[in-house]
Amino acid sequence: MVDLPLSLEAGSEKRSKEMSEQKTVSVALGSGGARGLAHIGVIQVLEEEGFKIGNIAGSSMGACVGGIYCANKLETFTDWVITLNRRETLRLMDFTMSTQGVIKGKKVLDHLKGMLGEIRIEDFTIPYTAVATDVNSKQEVWMRNGDLYSVIRASSSIPTLMMPSKLGDRILIDGGVLNPLPLEPLVPKTTDLLVAVNINANPEGHQRYMHVDVKDQKSTEHTEEEANAYTTRMVNTVKSWLNMSKIEKTDTEQNSTLNYLGMLNKTYDFMQDRMCEQSIEIHKPEIVVNIPRHVGTTLEFYRAEEMVEEGRTAAKKAIQKWKNQTIVAE
């Protein structure tokens, strides 16, 4: 390795900074629960690097962070969220016995409104789109006006976790169900660059396909008794969700329910991963910030400071990659 003379090194840094300062960006902020706090770090780095954000679209937590940024309240929000611990995070979750979800989602939004004040999207100087999913029409819903807190609530209604949101005659759930990385609302782009922040990325080195030699695998066939027992547990679980009968669950049945919910969530995660990859392949954003799913789970808001730092690290890496590619192309 050869050390550059200070004058050349300084010149290189200056040129790198100028490359960013000349660019406006449209930013797509993906869904991912507490992992979405990494969006804060990404936005911080974009601004530090001299980029001007000219358009934002977000799903779920991406809609939350993006909307608060457009309202010029991101610093206040960040100062608060990084102080959360496990107990305070739990206190903000208003649990319910509803079969539509286990969290109402009203308590945390009321807290935000008390802290940040009334916010309407029409007052934003930066174009903003929050994405939700209409259960009845099976369509994406792009929300570009109205009360920000109502919009965030609608975009963040994670199935099985949060109760759906009603806006007018629509029943809305998490935007990530149909569009976990909303690049479409930013196309055709009105800025120099398109930036995708994928917080459902696979870790580096992950292989999408794996070949398995079936004949070498040990048999995992279940006995008829095991199959019947499993089926009975699942039927009881579904009945309890639908409030069809009152069931006293044994420890074994409780574990089965948790495993089943875990399987549902993992399946949902897998679909989101692939949808994000496909969206990136289709729209080909100039800068892709990848934050692996394993860095945090949906409800770990008490790890906010770590998530913000994950976002900063990933953003710096992605921007440097873009700069290197731009220099080579020139």
Short mmCIF file of the C-alpha atoms (twelve columns), coordinates in Angstrom:
data_MODEL
# 
_entry.id   MODEL 
# 
loop_
_atom_site.group_PDB 
_atom_site.id 
_atom_site.type_symbol 
_atom_site.label_atom_id 
_atom_site.label_alt_id 
_atom_site.label_comp_id 
_atom_site.label_asym_id 
_atom_site.label_seq_id 
_atom_site.Cartn_x 
_atom_site.Cartn_y 
_atom_site.Cartn_z 
_atom_site.pdbx_PDB_model_num 
ATOM 1   C CA . MET A 1   0.000   0.000   0.000   1 
ATOM 2   C CA . VAL A 2   1.315   3.449   -0.936  1 
ATOM 3   C CA . ASP A 3   0.486   6.467   1.203   1 
ATOM 4   C CA . LEU A 4   -0.809  9.425   -0.771  1 
ATOM 5   C CA . PRO A 5   0.835   12.799  -0.245  1 
ATOM 6   C CA . LEU A 6   -1.332  14.933  2.024   1 
ATOM 7   C CA . SER A 7   -2.119  17.368  -0.770  1 
ATOM 8   C CA . LEU A 8   -3.370  14.587  -3.064  1 
ATOM 9   C CA . GLU A 9   -5.305  12.904  -0.261  1 
ATOM 10  C CA . ALA A 10  -6.999  16.185  0.629   1 
ATOM 11  C CA . GLY A 11  -7.773  16.775  -3.019  1 
ATOM 12  C CA . SER A 12  -9.353  13.345  -3.326  1 
ATOM 13  C CA . GLU A 13  -11.524 13.960  -0.268  1 
ATOM 14  C CA . LYS A 14  -12.570 17.344  -1.639  1 
ATOM 15  C CA . ARG A 15  -13.568 15.839  -4.971  1 
ATOM 16  C CA . SER A 16  -15.481 13.074  -3.222  1 
ATOM 17  C CA . LYS A 17  -17.417 15.675  -1.220  1 
ATOM 18  C CA . GLU A 18  -18.153 17.730  -4.329  1 
ATOM 19  C CA . MET A 19  -19.593 14.660  -6.079  1 
ATOM 20  C CA . SER A 20  -22.232 14.387  -3.353  1 
ATOM 21  C CA . GLU A 21  -22.951 18.106  -3.005  1 
ATOM 22  C CA . GLN A 22  -23.971 18.322  -6.628  1 
ATOM 23  C CA . LYS A 23  -26.608 15.590  -6.279  1 
ATOM 24  C CA . THR A 24  -30.252 15.530  -5.239  1 
ATOM 25  C CA . VAL A 25  -31.689 12.173  -4.206  1 
ATOM 26  C CA . SER A 26  -35.014 10.385  -3.999  1 
ATOM 27  C CA . VAL A 27  -34.989 7.947   -1.085  1 
ATOM 28  C CA . ALA A 28  -37.024 4.756   -0.605  1 
ATOM 29  C CA . LEU A 29  -37.138 3.669   3.050   1 
ATOM 30  C CA . GLY A 30  -38.082 0.015   3.553   1 
ATOM 31  C CA . SER A 31  -40.224 -1.745  6.154   1 
ATOM 32  C CA . GLY A 32  -38.777 -3.783  9.005   1 
ATOM 33  C CA . GLY A 33  -40.043 -2.762  12.435  1 
ATOM 34  C CA . ALA A 34  -37.386 -1.578  14.899  1 
ATOM 35  C CA . ARG A 35  -34.692 -2.242  12.293  1 
ATOM 36  C CA . GLY A 36  -36.187 0.722   10.472  1 
ATOM 37  C CA . LEU A 37  -34.525 3.015   13.001  1 
ATOM 38  C CA . ALA A 38  -31.436 2.431   10.853  1 
ATOM 39  C CA . HIS A 39  -33.083 4.847   8.396   1 
ATOM 40  C CA . ILE A 40  -32.158 7.636   10.810  1 
ATOM 41  C CA . GLY A 41  -28.463 6.860   10.414  1 
ATOM 42  C CA . VAL A 42  -28.797 6.655   6.627   1 
ATOM 43  C CA . ILE A 43  -30.446 10.079  6.433   1 
ATOM 44  C CA . GLN A 44  -27.794 11.552  8.724   1 
ATOM 45  C CA . VAL A 45  -24.982 10.298  6.478   1 
ATOM 46  C CA . LEU A 46  -26.700 11.446  3.274   1 
ATOM 47  C CA . GLU A 47  -26.881 14.966  4.692   1 
ATOM 48  C CA . GLU A 48  -23.322 14.863  6.031   1 
ATOM 49  C CA . GLU A 49  -22.101 13.795  2.592   1 
ATOM 50  C CA . GLY A 50  -23.790 16.808  1.008   1 
ATOM 51  C CA . PHE A 51  -26.703 15.091  -0.729  1 
ATOM 52  C CA . LYS A 52  -29.982 17.005  -0.875  1 
ATOM 53  C CA . ILE A 53  -33.053 14.851  -0.250  1 
ATOM 54  C CA . GLY A 54  -35.737 15.842  -2.728  1 
ATOM 55  C CA . ASN A 55  -38.309 13.043  -2.384  1 
ATOM 56  C CA . ILE A 56  -39.107 10.289  0.135   1 
ATOM 57  C CA . ALA A 57  -41.282 7.195   0.027   1 
ATOM 58  C CA . GLY A 58  -41.587 4.736   2.904   1 
ATOM 59  C CA . SER A 59  -43.323 1.593   4.086   1 
ATOM 60  C CA . SER A 60  -44.028 0.867   7.753   1 
ATOM 61  C CA . MET A 61  -41.103 2.161   9.864   1 
ATOM 62  C CA . GLY A 62  -39.733 3.737   6.699   1 
ATOM 63  C CA . ALA A 63  -42.933 5.786   6.473   1 
ATOM 64  C CA . CYS A 64  -42.516 6.803   10.115  1 
ATOM 65  C CA . VAL A 65  -38.896 7.941   9.905   1 
ATOM 66  C CA . GLY A 66  -39.397 9.516   6.475   1 
ATOM 67  C CA . GLY A 67  -42.450 11.484  7.563   1 
ATOM 68  C CA . ILE A 68  -40.821 12.744  10.748  1 
ATOM 69  C CA . TYR A 69  -37.784 13.814  8.715   1 
ATOM 70  C CA . CYS A 70  -39.973 15.731  6.237   1 
ATOM 71  C CA . ALA A 71  -41.608 17.458  9.222   1 
ATOM 72  C CA . ASN A 72  -38.141 18.619  10.397  1 
ATOM 73  C CA . LYS A 73  -38.597 16.700  13.659  1 
ATOM 74  C CA . LEU A 74  -36.079 13.897  13.149  1 
ATOM 75  C CA . GLU A 75  -33.510 15.227  15.616  1 
ATOM 76  C CA . THR A 76  -36.106 15.474  18.398  1 
ATOM 77  C CA . PHE A 77  -37.411 11.995  17.600  1 
ATOM 78  C CA . THR A 78  -33.881 10.547  17.568  1 
ATOM 79  C CA . ASP A 79  -32.945 12.113  20.900  1 
ATOM 80  C CA . TRP A 80  -35.995 10.457  22.439  1 
ATOM 81  C CA . VAL A 81  -35.903 7.029   20.804  1 
ATOM 82  C CA . ILE A 82  -32.248 6.321   21.666  1 
ATOM 83  C CA . THR A 83  -33.123 6.677   25.368  1 
ATOM 84  C CA . LEU A 84  -35.699 3.862   25.302  1 
ATOM 85  C CA . ASN A 85  -34.993 0.777   27.385  1 
ATOM 86  C CA . ARG A 86  -36.842 -2.544  27.494  1 
ATOM 87  C CA . ARG A 87  -39.308 -1.450  30.174  1 
ATOM 88  C CA . GLU A 88  -40.195 1.833   28.439  1 
ATOM 89  C CA . THR A 89  -40.600 0.025   25.112  1 
ATOM 90  C CA . LEU A 90  -43.014 -2.424  26.742  1 
ATOM 91  C CA . ARG A 91  -45.007 0.401   28.362  1 
ATOM 92  C CA . LEU A 92  -45.632 1.941   24.931  1 
ATOM 93  C CA . MET A 93  -47.256 -1.263  23.675  1 
ATOM 94  C CA . ASP A 94  -51.003 -1.243  24.294  1 
ATOM 95  C CA . PHE A 95  -51.792 -4.949  24.183  1 
ATOM 96  C CA . THR A 96  -55.268 -6.160  23.290  1 
ATOM 97  C CA . MET A 97  -57.121 -9.473  23.136  1 
ATOM 98  C CA . SER A 98  -58.410 -8.750  19.619  1 
ATOM 99  C CA . THR A 99  -58.195 -11.583 17.089  1 
ATOM 100 C CA . GLN A 100 -56.981 -9.005  14.519  1 
ATOM 101 C CA . GLY A 101 -53.701 -8.280  16.300  1 
ATOM 102 C CA . VAL A 102 -52.095 -8.117  19.735  1 
ATOM 103 C CA . ILE A 103 -51.133 -4.416  19.767  1 
ATOM 104 C CA . LYS A 104 -53.438 -1.426  19.192  1 
ATOM 105 C CA . GLY A 105 -50.635 0.995   18.274  1 
ATOM 106 C CA . LYS A 106 -52.418 4.058   19.660  1 
ATOM 107 C CA . LYS A 107 -50.327 4.651   22.766  1 
ATOM 108 C CA . VAL A 108 -47.003 5.196   20.986  1 
ATOM 109 C CA . LEU A 109 -48.552 7.500   18.376  1 
ATOM 110 C CA . ASP A 110 -50.249 9.561   21.094  1 
ATOM 111 C CA . HIS A 111 -46.865 9.876   22.769  1 
ATOM 112 C CA . LEU A 112 -45.255 11.015  19.511  1 
ATOM 113 C CA . LYS A 113 -48.005 13.559  18.915  1 
ATOM 114 C CA . GLY A 114 -47.534 14.966  22.395  1 
ATOM 115 C CA . MET A 115 -43.795 15.229  21.800  1 
ATOM 116 C CA . LEU A 116 -43.708 16.428  18.184  1 
ATOM 117 C CA . GLY A 117 -47.033 18.275  17.891  1 
ATOM 118 C CA . GLU A 118 -49.625 18.222  15.119  1 
ATOM 119 C CA . ILE A 119 -48.133 17.310  11.748  1 
ATOM 120 C CA . ARG A 120 -49.894 17.374  8.387   1 
ATOM 121 C CA . ILE A 121 -48.284 16.055  5.229   1 
ATOM 122 C CA . GLU A 122 -49.586 18.997  3.182   1 
ATOM 123 C CA . ASP A 123 -47.184 21.247  5.102   1 
ATOM 124 C CA . PHE A 124 -44.081 19.336  3.970   1 
ATOM 125 C CA . THR A 125 -41.668 21.041  1.582   1 
ATOM 126 C CA . ILE A 126 -40.329 17.635  0.488   1 
ATOM 127 C CA . PRO A 127 -42.682 15.344  -1.476  1 
ATOM 128 C CA . TYR A 128 -43.576 12.351  0.710   1 
ATOM 129 C CA . THR A 129 -45.414 9.075   0.119   1 
ATOM 130 C CA . ALA A 130 -46.393 6.483   2.706   1 
ATOM 131 C CA . VAL A 131 -47.395 3.051   1.437   1 
ATOM 132 C CA . ALA A 132 -50.069 0.829   2.984   1 
ATOM 133 C CA . THR A 133 -52.051 -2.203  1.809   1 
ATOM 134 C CA . ASP A 134 -55.839 -2.220  1.393   1 
ATOM 135 C CA . VAL A 135 -57.143 -5.580  2.638   1 
ATOM 136 C CA . ASN A 136 -60.430 -5.434  0.731   1 
ATOM 137 C CA . SER A 137 -59.220 -4.199  -2.670  1 
ATOM 138 C CA . LYS A 138 -55.875 -6.038  -2.409  1 
ATOM 139 C CA . GLN A 139 -54.129 -2.887  -3.616  1 
ATOM 140 C CA . GLU A 140 -51.227 -0.700  -2.568  1 
ATOM 141 C CA . VAL A 141 -52.391 2.623   -1.182  1 
ATOM 142 C CA . TRP A 142 -50.138 5.653   -1.617  1 
ATOM 143 C CA . MET A 143 -50.858 8.299   1.029   1 
ATOM 144 C CA . ARG A 144 -49.622 11.827  0.272   1 
ATOM 145 C CA . ASN A 145 -51.788 14.027  2.472   1 
ATOM 146 C CA . GLY A 146 -53.539 14.111  5.815   1 
ATOM 147 C CA . ASP A 147 -52.532 13.655  9.449   1 
ATOM 148 C CA . LEU A 148 -49.062 12.085  9.596   1 
ATOM 149 C CA . TYR A 149 -49.800 9.956   12.666  1 
ATOM 150 C CA . SER A 150 -52.854 8.354   11.034  1 
ATOM 151 C CA . VAL A 151 -50.789 7.666   7.936   1 
ATOM 152 C CA . ILE A 152 -47.939 6.116   9.948   1 
ATOM 153 C CA . ARG A 153 -50.413 3.929   11.852  1 
ATOM 154 C CA . ALA A 154 -51.936 2.656   8.615   1 
ATOM 155 C CA . SER A 155 -48.589 1.947   6.977   1 
ATOM 156 C CA . SER A 156 -47.247 0.117   10.049  1 
ATOM 157 C CA . SER A 157 -50.039 -2.355  10.814  1 
ATOM 158 C CA . ILE A 158 -47.971 -5.548  10.715  1 
ATOM 159 C CA . PRO A 159 -50.297 -8.549  10.217  1 
ATOM 160 C CA . THR A 160 -50.842 -10.723 13.339  1 
ATOM 161 C CA . LEU A 161 -48.977 -8.126  15.435  1 
ATOM 162 C CA . MET A 162 -50.854 -4.829  15.088  1 
ATOM 163 C CA . MET A 163 -54.556 -4.341  14.522  1 
ATOM 164 C CA . PRO A 164 -55.494 -3.089  11.040  1 
ATOM 165 C CA . SER A 165 -56.145 0.633   10.625  1 
ATOM 166 C CA . LYS A 166 -59.375 2.100   9.286   1 
ATOM 167 C CA . LEU A 167 -59.178 5.194   7.096   1 
ATOM 168 C CA . GLY A 168 -62.568 6.083   5.674   1 
ATOM 169 C CA . ASP A 169 -64.012 2.906   4.175   1 
ATOM 170 C CA . ARG A 170 -60.583 1.287   3.802   1 
ATOM 171 C CA . ILE A 171 -59.058 -1.348  6.073   1 
ATOM 172 C CA . LEU A 172 -55.305 -0.891  5.834   1 
ATOM 173 C CA . ILE A 173 -52.358 -3.018  6.913   1 
ATOM 174 C CA . ASP A 174 -48.579 -2.769  6.653   1 
ATOM 175 C CA . GLY A 175 -47.263 -1.407  3.351   1 
ATOM 176 C CA . GLY A 176 -44.571 -4.066  3.454   1 
ATOM 177 C CA . VAL A 177 -47.144 -6.752  2.624   1 
ATOM 178 C CA . LEU A 178 -47.132 -5.672  -1.038  1 
ATOM 179 C CA . ASN A 179 -44.219 -3.250  -1.220  1 
ATOM 180 C CA . PRO A 180 -41.528 -3.510  1.471   1 
ATOM 181 C CA . LEU A 181 -39.166 -1.227  -0.505  1 
ATOM 182 C CA . PRO A 182 -41.318 1.447   -2.199  1 
ATOM 183 C CA . LEU A 183 -39.281 2.613   -5.179  1 
ATOM 184 C CA . GLU A 184 -42.312 2.879   -7.483  1 
ATOM 185 C CA . PRO A 185 -43.682 6.123   -5.941  1 
ATOM 186 C CA . LEU A 186 -40.314 7.738   -6.778  1 
ATOM 187 C CA . VAL A 187 -40.430 6.783   -10.465 1 
ATOM 188 C CA . PRO A 188 -40.007 8.616   -12.762 1 
ATOM 189 C CA . LYS A 189 -37.474 10.290  -10.534 1 
ATOM 190 C CA . THR A 190 -37.313 14.069  -10.277 1 
ATOM 191 C CA . THR A 191 -33.844 14.034  -8.710  1 
ATOM 192 C CA . ASP A 192 -30.342 13.107  -9.850  1 
ATOM 193 C CA . LEU A 193 -30.146 9.789   -7.999  1 
ATOM 194 C CA . LEU A 194 -32.398 7.070   -6.656  1 
ATOM 195 C CA . VAL A 195 -31.462 5.633   -3.248  1 
ATOM 196 C CA . ALA A 196 -32.901 2.374   -1.878  1 
ATOM 197 C CA . VAL A 197 -32.560 1.573   1.821   1 
ATOM 198 C CA . ASN A 198 -33.214 -2.153  2.136   1 
ATOM 199 C CA . ILE A 199 -33.458 -3.222  5.767   1 
ATOM 200 C CA . ASN A 200 -34.479 -6.738  4.772   1 
ATOM 201 C CA . ALA A 201 -31.187 -7.595  3.108   1 
ATOM 202 C CA . ASN A 202 -29.472 -10.950 3.359   1 
ATOM 203 C CA . PRO A 203 -25.946 -10.979 4.851   1 
ATOM 204 C CA . GLU A 204 -22.986 -10.886 2.485   1 
ATOM 205 C CA . GLY A 205 -22.186 -14.297 1.071   1 
ATOM 206 C CA . HIS A 206 -25.776 -15.514 1.307   1 
ATOM 207 C CA . GLN A 207 -26.685 -17.883 -1.528  1 
ATOM 208 C CA . ARG A 208 -30.214 -17.738 -2.863  1 
ATOM 209 C CA . TYR A 209 -30.241 -21.352 -4.055  1 
ATOM 210 C CA . MET A 210 -29.051 -24.602 -2.495  1 
ATOM 211 C CA . HIS A 211 -28.943 -28.025 -4.122  1 
ATOM 212 C CA . VAL A 212 -29.937 -30.961 -1.937  1 
ATOM 213 C CA . ASP A 213 -29.375 -34.648 -2.717  1 
ATOM 214 C CA . VAL A 214 -32.662 -36.074 -1.479  1 
ATOM 215 C CA . LYS A 215 -31.537 -39.719 -1.464  1 
ATOM 216 C CA . ASP A 216 -28.871 -38.934 1.140   1 
ATOM 217 C CA . GLN A 217 -31.296 -37.315 3.541   1 
ATOM 218 C CA . LYS A 218 -32.590 -39.225 6.542   1 
ATOM 219 C CA . SER A 219 -36.286 -39.857 6.644   1 
ATOM 220 C CA . THR A 220 -38.300 -37.433 8.791   1 
ATOM 221 C CA . GLU A 221 -41.670 -39.133 8.394   1 
ATOM 222 C CA . HIS A 222 -43.996 -38.725 11.342  1 
ATOM 223 C CA . THR A 223 -46.094 -41.470 12.825  1 
ATOM 224 C CA . GLU A 224 -49.849 -41.265 12.386  1 
ATOM 225 C CA . GLU A 225 -50.223 -40.460 16.107  1 
ATOM 226 C CA . GLU A 226 -47.761 -37.533 15.827  1 
ATOM 227 C CA . ALA A 227 -49.541 -36.200 12.767  1 
ATOM 228 C CA . ASN A 228 -52.945 -36.377 14.445  1 
ATOM 229 C CA . ALA A 229 -51.635 -34.679 17.593  1 
ATOM 230 C CA . TYR A 230 -50.065 -31.895 15.554  1 
ATOM 231 C CA . THR A 231 -53.262 -31.398 13.536  1 
ATOM 232 C CA . THR A 232 -55.332 -31.233 16.705  1 
ATOM 233 C CA . ARG A 233 -53.060 -28.560 18.215  1 
ATOM 234 C CA . MET A 234 -53.224 -26.461 15.047  1 
ATOM 235 C CA . VAL A 235 -57.010 -26.711 14.810  1 
ATOM 236 C CA . ASN A 236 -57.304 -25.626 18.449  1 
ATOM 237 C CA . THR A 237 -54.959 -22.722 17.836  1 
ATOM 238 C CA . VAL A 238 -56.925 -21.495 14.829  1 
ATOM 239 C CA . LYS A 239 -60.202 -21.872 16.714  1 
ATOM 240 C CA . SER A 240 -58.870 -19.783 19.584  1 
ATOM 241 C CA . TRP A 241 -57.734 -17.032 17.180  1 
ATOM 242 C CA . LEU A 242 -61.194 -16.964 15.627  1 
ATOM 243 C CA . ASN A 243 -62.784 -16.992 19.090  1 
ATOM 244 C CA . MET A 244 -64.688 -20.139 18.128  1 
ATOM 245 C CA . SER A 245 -64.075 -21.878 21.445  1 
ATOM 246 C CA . LYS A 246 -62.411 -21.363 24.788  1 
ATOM 247 C CA . ILE A 247 -59.426 -23.658 25.183  1 
ATOM 248 C CA . GLU A 248 -57.190 -24.279 28.136  1 
ATOM 249 C CA . LYS A 249 -53.752 -24.750 26.564  1 
ATOM 250 C CA . THR A 250 -51.107 -27.019 28.010  1 
ATOM 251 C CA . ASP A 251 -47.435 -26.005 27.923  1 
ATOM 252 C CA . THR A 252 -46.969 -28.202 24.850  1 
ATOM 253 C CA . GLU A 253 -49.829 -26.482 23.056  1 
ATOM 254 C CA . GLN A 254 -48.443 -23.058 23.949  1 
ATOM 255 C CA . ASN A 255 -45.083 -23.999 22.450  1 
ATOM 256 C CA . SER A 256 -46.838 -25.241 19.322  1 
ATOM 257 C CA . THR A 257 -48.650 -21.916 18.974  1 
ATOM 258 C CA . LEU A 258 -45.419 -19.970 19.343  1 
ATOM 259 C CA . ASN A 259 -43.729 -22.169 16.778  1 
ATOM 260 C CA . TYR A 260 -46.621 -21.687 14.391  1 
ATOM 261 C CA . LEU A 261 -46.547 -17.898 14.789  1 
ATOM 262 C CA . GLY A 262 -42.799 -17.990 14.365  1 
ATOM 263 C CA . MET A 263 -43.206 -19.919 11.140  1 
ATOM 264 C CA . LEU A 264 -45.757 -17.403 9.859   1 
ATOM 265 C CA . ASN A 265 -43.423 -14.501 10.625  1 
ATOM 266 C CA . LYS A 266 -40.442 -16.187 9.012   1 
ATOM 267 C CA . THR A 267 -42.461 -16.936 5.883   1 
ATOM 268 C CA . TYR A 268 -43.497 -13.269 5.759   1 
ATOM 269 C CA . ASP A 269 -39.843 -12.285 6.146   1 
ATOM 270 C CA . PHE A 270 -38.744 -14.528 3.280   1 
ATOM 271 C CA . MET A 271 -41.337 -13.023 0.951   1 
ATOM 272 C CA . GLN A 272 -40.253 -9.504  1.873   1 
ATOM 273 C CA . ASP A 273 -36.598 -10.368 1.243   1 
ATOM 274 C CA . ARG A 274 -37.334 -11.583 -2.271  1 
ATOM 275 C CA . MET A 275 -39.682 -8.676  -3.052  1 
ATOM 276 C CA . CYS A 276 -36.980 -6.177  -2.057  1 
ATOM 277 C CA . GLU A 277 -34.438 -7.919  -4.272  1 
ATOM 278 C CA . GLN A 278 -36.826 -7.886  -7.220  1 
ATOM 279 C CA . SER A 279 -37.669 -4.203  -6.732  1 
ATOM 280 C CA . ILE A 280 -33.969 -3.325  -6.766  1 
ATOM 281 C CA . GLU A 281 -33.403 -5.424  -9.875  1 
ATOM 282 C CA . ILE A 282 -36.283 -3.719  -11.696 1 
ATOM 283 C CA . HIS A 283 -35.636 -0.080  -10.783 1 
ATOM 284 C CA . LYS A 284 -31.838 -0.208  -10.483 1 
ATOM 285 C CA . PRO A 285 -31.262 2.578   -7.938  1 
ATOM 286 C CA . GLU A 286 -27.831 4.192   -8.163  1 
ATOM 287 C CA . ILE A 287 -27.211 3.741   -4.434  1 
ATOM 288 C CA . VAL A 288 -28.391 0.675   -2.502  1 
ATOM 289 C CA . VAL A 289 -27.963 0.709   1.266   1 
ATOM 290 C CA . ASN A 290 -28.207 -2.867  2.536   1 
ATOM 291 C CA . ILE A 291 -28.914 -3.534  6.195   1 
ATOM 292 C CA . PRO A 292 -29.124 -7.285  6.958   1 
ATOM 293 C CA . ARG A 293 -32.245 -8.583  8.645   1 
ATOM 294 C CA . HIS A 294 -30.226 -10.301 11.385  1 
ATOM 295 C CA . VAL A 295 -29.082 -7.004  12.963  1 
ATOM 296 C CA . GLY A 296 -32.357 -6.658  14.862  1 
ATOM 297 C CA . THR A 297 -35.903 -7.917  15.303  1 
ATOM 298 C CA . THR A 298 -39.239 -6.192  14.819  1 
ATOM 299 C CA . LEU A 299 -39.781 -4.990  18.408  1 
ATOM 300 C CA . GLU A 300 -36.240 -4.229  19.603  1 
ATOM 301 C CA . PHE A 301 -36.791 -0.470  19.808  1 
ATOM 302 C CA . TYR A 302 -34.677 -0.410  22.965  1 
ATOM 303 C CA . ARG A 303 -31.656 -0.994  20.677  1 
ATOM 304 C CA . ALA A 304 -32.290 2.243   18.785  1 
ATOM 305 C CA . GLU A 305 -28.765 3.605   19.154  1 
ATOM 306 C CA . GLU A 306 -27.314 0.401   17.682  1 
ATOM 307 C CA . MET A 307 -29.799 0.490   14.788  1 
ATOM 308 C CA . VAL A 308 -28.923 4.097   13.972  1 
ATOM 309 C CA . GLU A 309 -25.240 3.177   13.893  1 
ATOM 310 C CA . GLU A 310 -25.985 0.198   11.643  1 
ATOM 311 C CA . GLY A 311 -27.643 2.627   9.254   1 
ATOM 312 C CA . ARG A 312 -24.698 5.017   9.337   1 
ATOM 313 C CA . THR A 313 -22.180 2.252   8.651   1 
ATOM 314 C CA . ALA A 314 -24.196 0.777   5.784   1 
ATOM 315 C CA . ALA A 315 -24.824 4.207   4.230   1 
ATOM 316 C CA . LYS A 316 -21.144 5.150   4.260   1 
ATOM 317 C CA . LYS A 317 -20.263 1.861   2.595   1 
ATOM 318 C CA . ALA A 318 -22.937 2.242   -0.102  1 
ATOM 319 C CA . ILE A 319 -22.044 5.862   -0.887  1 
ATOM 320 C CA . GLN A 320 -18.349 5.023   -1.144  1 
ATOM 321 C CA . LYS A 321 -19.191 2.194   -3.541  1 
ATOM 322 C CA . TRP A 322 -21.205 4.608   -5.696  1 
ATOM 323 C CA . LYS A 323 -18.355 7.138   -5.693  1 
ATOM 324 C CA . ASN A 324 -15.842 4.487   -6.730  1 
ATOM 325 C CA . GLN A 325 -18.075 3.322   -9.572  1 
ATOM 326 C CA . THR A 326 -18.606 6.913   -10.717 1 
ATOM 327 C CA . ILE A 327 -14.868 7.612   -10.781 1 
ATOM 328 C CA . VAL A 328 -14.185 4.432   -12.758 1 
ATOM 329 C CA . ALA A 329 -16.944 5.316   -15.252 1 
ATOM 330 C CA . GLU A 330 -15.357 8.726   -15.833 1 
# 
